[in-house]
Coordinates of C-alpha atoms in Angstrom, one line a residue:
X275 CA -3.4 9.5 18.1
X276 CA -1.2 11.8 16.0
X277 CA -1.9 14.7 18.3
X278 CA -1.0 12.8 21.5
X279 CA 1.8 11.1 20.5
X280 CA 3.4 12.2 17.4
X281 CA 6.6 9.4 17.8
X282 CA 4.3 6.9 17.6
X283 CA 5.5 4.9 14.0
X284 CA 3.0 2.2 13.5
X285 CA 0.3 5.5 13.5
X286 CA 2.7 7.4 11.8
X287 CA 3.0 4.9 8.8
X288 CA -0.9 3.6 9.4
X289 CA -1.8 7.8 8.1
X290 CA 1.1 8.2 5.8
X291 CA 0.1 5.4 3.4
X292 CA -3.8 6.3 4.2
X293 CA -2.7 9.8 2.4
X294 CA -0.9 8.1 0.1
X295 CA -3.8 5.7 -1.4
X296 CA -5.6 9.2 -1.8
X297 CA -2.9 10.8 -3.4
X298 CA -3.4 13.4 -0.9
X299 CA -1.2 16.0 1.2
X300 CA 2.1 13.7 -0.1
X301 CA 4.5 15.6 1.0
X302 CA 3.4 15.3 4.3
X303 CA 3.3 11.5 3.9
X304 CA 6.5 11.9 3.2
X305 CA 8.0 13.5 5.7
X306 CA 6.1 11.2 8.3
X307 CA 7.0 8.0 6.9
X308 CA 10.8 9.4 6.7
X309 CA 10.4 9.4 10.2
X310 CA 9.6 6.0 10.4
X311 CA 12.2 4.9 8.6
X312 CA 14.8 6.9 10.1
X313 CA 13.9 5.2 13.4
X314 CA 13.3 2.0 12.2
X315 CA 15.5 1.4 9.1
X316 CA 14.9 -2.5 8.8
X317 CA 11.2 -2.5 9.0
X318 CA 9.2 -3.6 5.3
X319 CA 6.0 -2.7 6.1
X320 CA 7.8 0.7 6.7
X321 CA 10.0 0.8 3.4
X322 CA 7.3 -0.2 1.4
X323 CA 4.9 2.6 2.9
X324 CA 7.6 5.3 2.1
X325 CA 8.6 3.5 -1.5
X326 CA 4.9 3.8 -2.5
X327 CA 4.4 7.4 -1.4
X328 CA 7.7 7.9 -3.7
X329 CA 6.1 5.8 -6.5
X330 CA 2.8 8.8 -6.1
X331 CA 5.0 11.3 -6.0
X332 CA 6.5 10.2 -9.5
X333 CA 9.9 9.5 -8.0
X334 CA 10.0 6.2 -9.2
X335 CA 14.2 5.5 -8.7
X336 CA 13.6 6.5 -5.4
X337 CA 10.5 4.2 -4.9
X338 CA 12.8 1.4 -6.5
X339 CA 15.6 1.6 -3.8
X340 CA 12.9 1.8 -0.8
X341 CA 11.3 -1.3 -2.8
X342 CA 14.1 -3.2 -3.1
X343 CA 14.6 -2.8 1.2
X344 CA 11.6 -3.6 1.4
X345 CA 11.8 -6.4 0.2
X346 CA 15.2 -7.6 1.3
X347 CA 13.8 -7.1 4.7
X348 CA 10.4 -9.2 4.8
X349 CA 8.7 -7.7 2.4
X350 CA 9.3 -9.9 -0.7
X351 CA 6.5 -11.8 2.0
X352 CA 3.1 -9.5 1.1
X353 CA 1.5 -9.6 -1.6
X354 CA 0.6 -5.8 -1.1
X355 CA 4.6 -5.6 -1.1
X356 CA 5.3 -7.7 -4.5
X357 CA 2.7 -5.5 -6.5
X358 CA 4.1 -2.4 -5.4
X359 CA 7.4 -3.7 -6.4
X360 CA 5.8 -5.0 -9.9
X361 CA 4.2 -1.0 -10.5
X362 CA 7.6 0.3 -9.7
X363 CA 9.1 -1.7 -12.4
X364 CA 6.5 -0.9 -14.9
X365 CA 7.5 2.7 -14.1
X366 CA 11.0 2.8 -14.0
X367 CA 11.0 1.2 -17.7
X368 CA 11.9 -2.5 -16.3
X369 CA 11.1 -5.8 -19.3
X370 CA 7.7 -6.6 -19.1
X371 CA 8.9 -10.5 -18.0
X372 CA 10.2 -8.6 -14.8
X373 CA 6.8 -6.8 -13.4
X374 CA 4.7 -9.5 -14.6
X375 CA 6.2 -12.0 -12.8
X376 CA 6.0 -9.7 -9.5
X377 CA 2.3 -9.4 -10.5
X378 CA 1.9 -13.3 -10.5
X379 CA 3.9 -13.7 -7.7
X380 CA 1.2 -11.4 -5.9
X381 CA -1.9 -12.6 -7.5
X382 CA -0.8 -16.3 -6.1
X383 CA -0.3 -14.9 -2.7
X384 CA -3.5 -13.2 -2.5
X385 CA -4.8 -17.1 -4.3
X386 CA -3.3 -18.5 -1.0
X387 CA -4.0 -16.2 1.7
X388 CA -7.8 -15.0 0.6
X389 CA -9.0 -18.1 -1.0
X390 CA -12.5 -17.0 -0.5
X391 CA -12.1 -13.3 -1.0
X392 CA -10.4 -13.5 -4.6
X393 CA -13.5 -11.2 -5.8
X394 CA -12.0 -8.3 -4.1
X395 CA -8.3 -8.5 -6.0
X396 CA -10.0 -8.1 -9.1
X397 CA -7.5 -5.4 -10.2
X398 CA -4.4 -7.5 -9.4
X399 CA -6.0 -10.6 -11.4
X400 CA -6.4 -8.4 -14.1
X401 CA -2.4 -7.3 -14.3
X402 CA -1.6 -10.7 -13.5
X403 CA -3.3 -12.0 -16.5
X404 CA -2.5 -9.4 -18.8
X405 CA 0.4 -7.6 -17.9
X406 CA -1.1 -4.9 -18.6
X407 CA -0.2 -1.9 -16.2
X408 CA -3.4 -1.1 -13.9
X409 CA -3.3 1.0 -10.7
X410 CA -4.7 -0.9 -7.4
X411 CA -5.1 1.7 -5.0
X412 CA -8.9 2.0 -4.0
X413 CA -11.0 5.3 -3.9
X414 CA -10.8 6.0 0.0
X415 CA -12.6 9.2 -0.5
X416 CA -15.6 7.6 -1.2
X417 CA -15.5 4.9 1.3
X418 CA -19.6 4.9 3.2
X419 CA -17.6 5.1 6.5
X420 CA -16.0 8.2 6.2
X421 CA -18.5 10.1 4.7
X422 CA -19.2 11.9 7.4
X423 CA -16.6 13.9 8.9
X424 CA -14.2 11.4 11.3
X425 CA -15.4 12.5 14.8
X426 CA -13.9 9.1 16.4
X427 CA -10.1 8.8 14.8
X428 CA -9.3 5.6 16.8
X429 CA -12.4 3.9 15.1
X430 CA -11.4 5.1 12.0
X431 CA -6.9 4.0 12.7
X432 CA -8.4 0.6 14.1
X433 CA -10.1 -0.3 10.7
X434 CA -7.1 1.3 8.5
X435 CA -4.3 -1.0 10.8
X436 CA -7.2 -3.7 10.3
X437 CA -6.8 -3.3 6.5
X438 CA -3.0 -3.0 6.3
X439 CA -2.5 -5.7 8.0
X440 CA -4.8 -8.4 6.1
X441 CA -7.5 -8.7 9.2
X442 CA -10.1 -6.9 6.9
X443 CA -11.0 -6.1 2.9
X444 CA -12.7 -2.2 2.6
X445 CA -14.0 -3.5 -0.5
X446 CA -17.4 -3.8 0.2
X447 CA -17.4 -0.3 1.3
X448 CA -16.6 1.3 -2.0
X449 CA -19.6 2.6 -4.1

């Protein structure tokens, strides 16, 4: 999709936070979720795409401003959001009482949203609980369904917008 229509933002943002959850070709993500923003500078999901590909790169002010849009903007509504926002903290040196609480405040989100699915959020529970700084980003790389090399990349940005927007876990996928 990239390749036909390299405007197009929701794909643009769908692959740049795909790279980013496996810390690879950042810089790239970068650039293509500045895009996004550029064009669309009041979108969350947007800001919170380019705030965590700052937080990977290490450039955790930066990641705090693009947070902080974020969630001005609708963000403050996703859990996915509010524990980004809680690792930023933890990073940028923040009180403990300030990421925790952005931990709870996610962990009772996902509590309300996934009632039945609470098993796969075990990492979130865990900071919740604790307090205790733990990274959430899952091992794409070793996903069953991309094993093999991706010969069908609307099958493959169909279950990624799937996953980024709530409609599906990848949990069970991961070895």
């Amino acid at each position: 999709a990239l390749v036909y229509n390299e405007n197009n933002l929701i794909v643009l943002n769908n692959y740049a936070y795909y790279l980013s959850l496996g810390n690879k070709d950042l810089n790239r993500a970068e650039k293509m979720s500045g895009k996004t923003i550029k064009a669309n500078p009041q979108s969350s999901t947007f800001l919170d795409t380019y705030a965590w590909i700052s937080f990977k790169l290490g450039e955790y002010n930066i990641a705090r401003l693009y947070i902080e849009q974020a969630y001005y903007y609708g963000g403050d509504k996703s859990y996915e959001s509010t524990d980004h926002y809680g690792d930023i903290l933890y990073k940028t040196g923040e009180p403990k009482e300030e990421y925790h609480a952005k931990w709870i405040k996610a962990w009772e989100m996902v509590q309300e949203k996934h009632p039945d699915e609470l098993h796969k959020y075990e990492k979130l529970k865990r900071k919740a609980e604790t307090g205790i700084y733990e990274e959430c980003g899952h091992d794409y790389l070793s996903l069953e369904y991309y094993r093999q090399p991706l010969t069908d990349e609307n099958r493959f940005l169909k279950a990624l917008s799937m996953y980024l927007k709530d409609e599906c876990s990848l949990d069970f996928l991961i070895d």
